[in-house]
């Protein structure tokens, strides 16, 4: 699976300036919410800008919210009037995005919410996120599944090749016929685990604890904003440091990463979000592919001092991911292979680091003698890269 993608949460909810679930979170009356349909007119929408922003950040795919929990559809669907064609804008924004992706070699993935607060059969008492259904007492999920299939037919045949399908909110009903149908329309598609069966890949969200290398294909997701996935006017943005650490960790564990932005009602990505993406992208680009297509390191490395790191291996070289940075200018191994690396390099800027092998007096051993000898990598510029994790390449 490709490692880095852009998640985009965009719908009429952007105009609330609050949250993609504003209808529920702020308990908005349906009439008030639906009036957003009459004003949705993103005259500054230029999906090429989104695609180029993603591309310049080193991202390979874009995952777009075709329908969120509100049930509003961002494409020209024939199966409900509650869609973007019936706004003053009146254009198929998904088609425009698909064309821009095609033009710039960007893969397109589709997000589709199972909860649907608008559809008369959308209510599913077994699942979560059912807070605002217009028809809470109905909910024939069989009929709803027929609707979903008809919509998938449009989404998976009208917009070119679709890279992944991101179902949201597991319906807690097992029905493999849905993914089977998806695969019949898009044989190469990868499907996540929030749908009607386990799918192909897992989707941990927001905080992902430190751990072992993922045993299953995994795509973590996180937004640049702490509060919402959709546009929020008063958003609290994450630091570049926080995001790059998170990305480095997840990718070193073998996962992929979807980094989300919520475009404004006019179609533009907020300046702050754009700026974060550019800076994260600058770091990611300097990593030069070391975060992609690697294996776990073949040696049982262990660091002195409990410094968190993950070791990976690619093309015979080892990469030490100090995802929380380096607390000092040396990184010492407690357990390392019996032979020494030929050289060490800081991937962040390509500079050579010093490979040192010797006694370290900081850890007194028997009779107070200096312990060791230890392998350590010295001359790490631990103060120079405040906004990003450090990655050390070892050549053997
Ligand atoms: C959660 C939220 C939803 C968001 C999604 C992104 O499921 O309910 O608003 O779209 O996470 O992964």
PDB file of N, CA and C in Angstrom, residues 121-191:
ATOM      1  N   UNK A 121     -33.930   4.881   5.570  1.00  0.00           N
ATOM      2  CA  UNK A 121     -33.580   3.585   6.140  1.00  0.00           C
ATOM      3  C   UNK A 121     -32.160   3.557   6.701  1.00  0.00           C
ATOM      4  N   UNK A 122     -31.617   4.731   6.909  1.00  0.00           N
ATOM      5  CA  UNK A 122     -30.219   4.818   7.354  1.00  0.00           C
ATOM      6  C   UNK A 122     -30.001   4.419   8.800  1.00  0.00           C
ATOM      7  N   UNK A 123     -31.024   4.512   9.612  1.00  0.00           N
ATOM      8  CA  UNK A 123     -30.857   4.265  11.043  1.00  0.00           C
ATOM      9  C   UNK A 123     -30.528   2.800  11.316  1.00  0.00           C
ATOM     10  N   UNK A 124     -29.440   2.584  12.036  1.00  0.00           N
ATOM     11  CA  UNK A 124     -28.990   1.216  12.328  1.00  0.00           C
ATOM     12  C   UNK A 124     -28.735   1.102  13.823  1.00  0.00           C
ATOM     13  N   UNK A 125     -29.670   0.478  14.512  1.00  0.00           N
ATOM     14  CA  UNK A 125     -29.587   0.452  15.977  1.00  0.00           C
ATOM     15  C   UNK A 125     -28.393  -0.344  16.501  1.00  0.00           C
ATOM     16  N   UNK A 126     -27.768  -1.156  15.637  1.00  0.00           N
ATOM     17  CA  UNK A 126     -26.619  -1.945  16.109  1.00  0.00           C
ATOM     18  C   UNK A 126     -25.319  -1.137  16.111  1.00  0.00           C
ATOM     19  N   UNK A 127     -25.336  -0.048  15.356  1.00  0.00           N
ATOM     20  CA  UNK A 127     -24.089   0.672  15.134  1.00  0.00           C
ATOM     21  C   UNK A 127     -24.009   1.919  16.023  1.00  0.00           C
ATOM     22  N   UNK A 128     -22.935   2.674  15.869  1.00  0.00           N
ATOM     23  CA  UNK A 128     -22.769   3.919  16.628  1.00  0.00           C
ATOM     24  C   UNK A 128     -23.036   5.106  15.694  1.00  0.00           C
ATOM     25  N   UNK A 129     -22.879   6.310  16.200  1.00  0.00           N
ATOM     26  CA  UNK A 129     -23.030   7.537  15.401  1.00  0.00           C
ATOM     27  C   UNK A 129     -24.403   7.657  14.743  1.00  0.00           C
ATOM     28  N   UNK A 130     -25.444   7.249  15.471  1.00  0.00           N
ATOM     29  CA  UNK A 130     -26.803   7.301  14.916  1.00  0.00           C
ATOM     30  C   UNK A 130     -27.602   8.457  15.542  1.00  0.00           C
ATOM     31  N   UNK A 131     -26.869   9.450  16.067  1.00  0.00           N
ATOM     32  CA  UNK A 131     -27.488  10.457  16.921  1.00  0.00           C
ATOM     33  C   UNK A 131     -28.595  11.291  16.298  1.00  0.00           C
ATOM     34  N   UNK A 132     -28.517  11.525  15.003  1.00  0.00           N
ATOM     35  CA  UNK A 132     -29.420  12.539  14.444  1.00  0.00           C
ATOM     36  C   UNK A 132     -30.336  12.008  13.356  1.00  0.00           C
ATOM     37  N   UNK A 133     -30.661  10.753  13.380  1.00  0.00           N
ATOM     38  CA  UNK A 133     -31.463  10.233  12.288  1.00  0.00           C
ATOM     39  C   UNK A 133     -32.818  10.942  12.208  1.00  0.00           C
ATOM     40  N   UNK A 134     -33.198  11.247  10.985  1.00  0.00           N
ATOM     41  CA  UNK A 134     -34.530  11.825  10.786  1.00  0.00           C
ATOM     42  C   UNK A 134     -35.622  10.777  10.985  1.00  0.00           C
ATOM     43  N   UNK A 135     -35.257   9.508  10.822  1.00  0.00           N
ATOM     44  CA  UNK A 135     -36.258   8.425  10.892  1.00  0.00           C
ATOM     45  C   UNK A 135     -35.818   7.341  11.866  1.00  0.00           C
ATOM     46  N   UNK A 136     -35.619   7.679  13.126  1.00  0.00           N
ATOM     47  CA  UNK A 136     -35.030   6.690  14.043  1.00  0.00           C
ATOM     48  C   UNK A 136     -35.886   5.445  14.241  1.00  0.00           C
ATOM     49  N   UNK A 137     -37.189   5.523  13.934  1.00  0.00           N
ATOM     50  CA  UNK A 137     -38.013   4.340  14.197  1.00  0.00           C
ATOM     51  C   UNK A 137     -38.067   3.387  12.995  1.00  0.00           C
ATOM     52  N   UNK A 138     -37.601   3.852  11.829  1.00  0.00           N
ATOM     53  CA  UNK A 138     -37.557   2.923  10.682  1.00  0.00           C
ATOM     54  C   UNK A 138     -36.180   2.287  10.628  1.00  0.00           C
ATOM     55  N   UNK A 139     -35.612   2.178   9.521  1.00  0.00           N
ATOM     56  CA  UNK A 139     -34.280   1.623   9.466  1.00  0.00           C
ATOM     57  C   UNK A 139     -34.286   0.184   9.010  1.00  0.00           C
ATOM     58  N   UNK A 140     -34.779  -0.034   7.810  1.00  0.00           N
ATOM     59  CA  UNK A 140     -34.699  -1.359   7.209  1.00  0.00           C
ATOM     60  C   UNK A 140     -33.312  -1.461   6.581  1.00  0.00           C
ATOM     61  N   UNK A 141     -32.393  -2.098   7.313  1.00  0.00           N
ATOM     62  CA  UNK A 141     -31.001  -2.062   6.843  1.00  0.00           C
ATOM     63  C   UNK A 141     -30.815  -2.825   5.527  1.00  0.00           C
ATOM     64  N   UNK A 142     -31.712  -3.757   5.238  1.00  0.00           N
ATOM     65  CA  UNK A 142     -31.647  -4.455   3.936  1.00  0.00           C
ATOM     66  C   UNK A 142     -31.848  -3.443   2.817  1.00  0.00           C
ATOM     67  N   UNK A 143     -32.890  -2.651   2.995  1.00  0.00           N
ATOM     68  CA  UNK A 143     -33.194  -1.635   1.974  1.00  0.00           C
ATOM     69  C   UNK A 143     -32.057  -0.608   1.905  1.00  0.00           C
ATOM     70  N   UNK A 144     -31.543  -0.261   3.066  1.00  0.00           N
ATOM     71  CA  UNK A 144     -30.451   0.714   3.093  1.00  0.00           C
ATOM     72  C   UNK A 144     -29.246   0.170   2.321  1.00  0.00           C
ATOM     73  N   UNK A 145     -28.961  -1.106   2.507  1.00  0.00           N
ATOM     74  CA  UNK A 145     -27.835  -1.722   1.792  1.00  0.00           C
ATOM     75  C   UNK A 145     -28.037  -1.670   0.280  1.00  0.00           C
ATOM     76  N   UNK A 146     -29.285  -1.784  -0.154  1.00  0.00           N
ATOM     77  CA  UNK A 146     -29.556  -1.660  -1.591  1.00  0.00           C
ATOM     78  C   UNK A 146     -29.190  -0.259  -2.077  1.00  0.00           C
ATOM     79  N   UNK A 147     -29.551   0.720  -1.271  1.00  0.00           N
ATOM     80  CA  UNK A 147     -29.221   2.119  -1.585  1.00  0.00           C
ATOM     81  C   UNK A 147     -27.699   2.293  -1.654  1.00  0.00           C
ATOM     82  N   UNK A 148     -27.016   1.758  -0.651  1.00  0.00           N
ATOM     83  CA  UNK A 148     -25.557   1.871  -0.612  1.00  0.00           C
ATOM     84  C   UNK A 148     -24.957   1.246  -1.868  1.00  0.00           C
ATOM     85  N   UNK A 149     -25.464   0.089  -2.247  1.00  0.00           N
ATOM     86  CA  UNK A 149     -24.930  -0.587  -3.439  1.00  0.00           C
ATOM     87  C   UNK A 149     -25.135   0.254  -4.695  1.00  0.00           C
ATOM     88  N   UNK A 150     -26.314   0.836  -4.792  1.00  0.00           N
ATOM     89  CA  UNK A 150     -26.585   1.669  -5.976  1.00  0.00           C
ATOM     90  C   UNK A 150     -25.639   2.871  -6.011  1.00  0.00           C
ATOM     91  N   UNK A 151     -25.383   3.411  -4.845  1.00  0.00           N
ATOM     92  CA  UNK A 151     -24.456   4.557  -4.800  1.00  0.00           C
ATOM     93  C   UNK A 151     -23.031   4.110  -5.133  1.00  0.00           C
ATOM     94  N   UNK A 152     -22.656   2.944  -4.620  1.00  0.00           N
ATOM     95  CA  UNK A 152     -21.312   2.434  -4.912  1.00  0.00           C
ATOM     96  C   UNK A 152     -21.149   2.191  -6.409  1.00  0.00           C
ATOM     97  N   UNK A 153     -22.234   1.721  -7.021  1.00  0.00           N
ATOM     98  CA  UNK A 153     -22.179   1.485  -8.463  1.00  0.00           C
ATOM     99  C   UNK A 153     -21.783   2.782  -9.178  1.00  0.00           C
ATOM    100  N   UNK A 154     -22.391   3.881  -8.762  1.00  0.00           N
ATOM    101  CA  UNK A 154     -22.048   5.170  -9.386  1.00  0.00           C
ATOM    102  C   UNK A 154     -20.598   5.560  -9.070  1.00  0.00           C
ATOM    103  N   UNK A 155     -20.256   5.432  -7.797  1.00  0.00           N
ATOM    104  CA  UNK A 155     -18.935   5.893  -7.357  1.00  0.00           C
ATOM    105  C   UNK A 155     -17.801   5.072  -7.959  1.00  0.00           C
ATOM    106  N   UNK A 156     -18.074   3.796  -8.176  1.00  0.00           N
ATOM    107  CA  UNK A 156     -16.991   2.911  -8.604  1.00  0.00           C
ATOM    108  C   UNK A 156     -16.969   2.678 -10.114  1.00  0.00           C
ATOM    109  N   UNK A 157     -17.910   3.279 -10.819  1.00  0.00           N
ATOM    110  CA  UNK A 157     -17.861   3.155 -12.280  1.00  0.00           C
ATOM    111  C   UNK A 157     -17.738   4.512 -12.975  1.00  0.00           C
ATOM    112  N   UNK A 158     -18.016   5.584 -12.253  1.00  0.00           N
ATOM    113  CA  UNK A 158     -18.049   6.879 -12.944  1.00  0.00           C
ATOM    114  C   UNK A 158     -16.834   7.771 -12.737  1.00  0.00           C
ATOM    115  N   UNK A 159     -15.861   7.330 -11.959  1.00  0.00           N
ATOM    116  CA  UNK A 159     -14.776   8.244 -11.575  1.00  0.00           C
ATOM    117  C   UNK A 159     -13.390   7.653 -11.794  1.00  0.00           C
ATOM    118  N   UNK A 160     -13.299   6.719 -12.716  1.00  0.00           N
ATOM    119  CA  UNK A 160     -11.996   6.125 -13.031  1.00  0.00           C
ATOM    120  C   UNK A 160     -11.589   5.106 -11.982  1.00  0.00           C
ATOM    121  N   UNK A 161     -10.295   4.834 -11.994  1.00  0.00           N
ATOM    122  CA  UNK A 161      -9.780   3.816 -11.063  1.00  0.00           C
ATOM    123  C   UNK A 161      -9.803   4.363  -9.643  1.00  0.00           C
ATOM    124  N   UNK A 162     -10.355   3.567  -8.743  1.00  0.00           N
ATOM    125  CA  UNK A 162     -10.401   3.993  -7.340  1.00  0.00           C
ATOM    126  C   UNK A 162      -9.406   3.146  -6.547  1.00  0.00           C
ATOM    127  N   UNK A 163      -8.559   3.843  -5.811  1.00  0.00           N
ATOM    128  CA  UNK A 163      -7.442   3.164  -5.129  1.00  0.00           C
ATOM    129  C   UNK A 163      -7.891   2.413  -3.874  1.00  0.00           C
ATOM    130  N   UNK A 164      -8.550   3.129  -2.952  1.00  0.00           N
ATOM    131  CA  UNK A 164      -9.063   2.447  -1.753  1.00  0.00           C
ATOM    132  C   UNK A 164     -10.482   2.911  -1.455  1.00  0.00           C
ATOM    133  N   UNK A 165     -11.206   2.068  -0.734  1.00  0.00           N
ATOM    134  CA  UNK A 165     -12.530   2.458  -0.245  1.00  0.00           C
ATOM    135  C   UNK A 165     -12.455   2.547   1.274  1.00  0.00           C
ATOM    136  N   UNK A 166     -12.787   3.729   1.784  1.00  0.00           N
ATOM    137  CA  UNK A 166     -12.752   3.978   3.223  1.00  0.00           C
ATOM    138  C   UNK A 166     -14.188   4.027   3.735  1.00  0.00           C
ATOM    139  N   UNK A 167     -14.688   2.857   4.123  1.00  0.00           N
ATOM    140  CA  UNK A 167     -15.984   2.835   4.803  1.00  0.00           C
ATOM    141  C   UNK A 167     -15.792   3.529   6.142  1.00  0.00           C
ATOM    142  N   UNK A 168     -16.800   4.238   6.629  1.00  0.00           N
ATOM    143  CA  UNK A 168     -16.668   4.752   7.994  1.00  0.00           C
ATOM    144  C   UNK A 168     -17.783   4.216   8.883  1.00  0.00           C
ATOM    145  N   UNK A 169     -17.411   3.949  10.118  1.00  0.00           N
ATOM    146  CA  UNK A 169     -18.275   3.457  11.192  1.00  0.00           C
ATOM    147  C   UNK A 169     -18.817   2.056  10.857  1.00  0.00           C
ATOM    148  N   UNK A 170     -18.213   1.055  11.472  1.00  0.00           N
ATOM    149  CA  UNK A 170     -18.654  -0.328  11.207  1.00  0.00           C
ATOM    150  C   UNK A 170     -20.135  -0.491  11.530  1.00  0.00           C
ATOM    151  N   UNK A 171     -20.911  -1.046  10.605  1.00  0.00           N
ATOM    152  CA  UNK A 171     -22.356  -1.196  10.842  1.00  0.00           C
ATOM    153  C   UNK A 171     -22.683  -2.295  11.842  1.00  0.00           C
ATOM    154  N   UNK A 172     -21.650  -3.086  12.214  1.00  0.00           N
ATOM    155  CA  UNK A 172     -21.849  -4.226  13.137  1.00  0.00           C
ATOM    156  C   UNK A 172     -22.810  -5.242  12.553  1.00  0.00           C
ATOM    157  N   UNK A 173     -22.824  -5.322  11.244  1.00  0.00           N
ATOM    158  CA  UNK A 173     -23.609  -6.336  10.537  1.00  0.00           C
ATOM    159  C   UNK A 173     -22.644  -6.952   9.528  1.00  0.00           C
ATOM    160  N   UNK A 174     -22.546  -8.268   9.545  1.00  0.00           N
ATOM    161  CA  UNK A 174     -21.628  -8.935   8.622  1.00  0.00           C
ATOM    162  C   UNK A 174     -22.362  -9.162   7.295  1.00  0.00           C
ATOM    163  N   UNK A 175     -21.830  -8.597   6.227  1.00  0.00           N
ATOM    164  CA  UNK A 175     -22.416  -8.842   4.914  1.00  0.00           C
ATOM    165  C   UNK A 175     -21.332  -8.725   3.841  1.00  0.00           C
ATOM    166  N   UNK A 176     -20.610  -9.826   3.617  1.00  0.00           N
ATOM    167  CA  UNK A 176     -19.488  -9.794   2.676  1.00  0.00           C
ATOM    168  C   UNK A 176     -19.916  -9.462   1.251  1.00  0.00           C
ATOM    169  N   UNK A 177     -21.222  -9.484   0.974  1.00  0.00           N
ATOM    170  CA  UNK A 177     -21.644  -9.223  -0.411  1.00  0.00           C
ATOM    171  C   UNK A 177     -21.333  -7.778  -0.813  1.00  0.00           C
ATOM    172  N   UNK A 178     -21.231  -6.886   0.169  1.00  0.00           N
ATOM    173  CA  UNK A 178     -20.934  -5.496  -0.206  1.00  0.00           C
ATOM    174  C   UNK A 178     -19.513  -5.346  -0.748  1.00  0.00           C
ATOM    175  N   UNK A 179     -18.543  -5.873   0.006  1.00  0.00           N
ATOM    176  CA  UNK A 179     -17.166  -5.769  -0.491  1.00  0.00           C
ATOM    177  C   UNK A 179     -16.976  -6.588  -1.766  1.00  0.00           C
ATOM    178  N   UNK A 180     -17.704  -7.703  -1.848  1.00  0.00           N
ATOM    179  CA  UNK A 180     -17.606  -8.516  -3.066  1.00  0.00           C
ATOM    180  C   UNK A 180     -18.095  -7.691  -4.260  1.00  0.00           C
ATOM    181  N   UNK A 181     -19.169  -6.962  -4.045  1.00  0.00           N
ATOM    182  CA  UNK A 181     -19.702  -6.106  -5.106  1.00  0.00           C
ATOM    183  C   UNK A 181     -18.681  -5.015  -5.480  1.00  0.00           C
ATOM    184  N   UNK A 182     -18.096  -4.408  -4.454  1.00  0.00           N
ATOM    185  CA  UNK A 182     -17.077  -3.375  -4.682  1.00  0.00           C
ATOM    186  C   UNK A 182     -15.947  -3.944  -5.546  1.00  0.00           C
ATOM    187  N   UNK A 183     -15.492  -5.140  -5.195  1.00  0.00           N
ATOM    188  CA  UNK A 183     -14.370  -5.742  -5.928  1.00  0.00           C
ATOM    189  C   UNK A 183     -14.771  -6.147  -7.351  1.00  0.00           C
ATOM    190  N   UNK A 184     -16.064  -6.451  -7.544  1.00  0.00           N
ATOM    191  CA  UNK A 184     -16.484  -6.798  -8.907  1.00  0.00           C
ATOM    192  C   UNK A 184     -16.413  -5.567  -9.814  1.00  0.00           C
ATOM    193  N   UNK A 185     -16.539  -4.387  -9.220  1.00  0.00           N
ATOM    194  CA  UNK A 185     -16.491  -3.159 -10.016  1.00  0.00           C
ATOM    195  C   UNK A 185     -15.078  -2.587 -10.113  1.00  0.00           C
ATOM    196  N   UNK A 186     -14.269  -2.833  -9.086  1.00  0.00           N
ATOM    197  CA  UNK A 186     -12.894  -2.309  -9.043  1.00  0.00           C
ATOM    198  C   UNK A 186     -12.004  -3.423  -8.497  1.00  0.00           C
ATOM    199  N   UNK A 187     -11.563  -4.329  -9.379  1.00  0.00           N
ATOM    200  CA  UNK A 187     -10.855  -5.536  -8.906  1.00  0.00           C
ATOM    201  C   UNK A 187      -9.596  -5.261  -8.067  1.00  0.00           C
ATOM    202  N   UNK A 188      -8.900  -4.150  -8.312  1.00  0.00           N
ATOM    203  CA  UNK A 188      -7.639  -3.920  -7.579  1.00  0.00           C
ATOM    204  C   UNK A 188      -7.818  -3.101  -6.312  1.00  0.00           C
ATOM    205  N   UNK A 189      -9.037  -2.737  -6.011  1.00  0.00           N
ATOM    206  CA  UNK A 189      -9.253  -1.808  -4.899  1.00  0.00           C
ATOM    207  C   UNK A 189      -8.861  -2.441  -3.554  1.00  0.00           C
ATOM    208  N   UNK A 190      -8.398  -1.600  -2.641  1.00  0.00           N
ATOM    209  CA  UNK A 190      -8.148  -2.041  -1.269  1.00  0.00           C
ATOM    210  C   UNK A 190      -9.265  -1.454  -0.404  1.00  0.00           C
ATOM    211  N   UNK A 191      -9.774  -2.271   0.517  1.00  0.00           N
ATOM    212  CA  UNK A 191     -10.945  -1.862   1.304  1.00  0.00           C
ATOM    213  C   UNK A 191     -10.597  -1.884   2.790  1.00  0.00           C
TER     214      UNK A 191
END
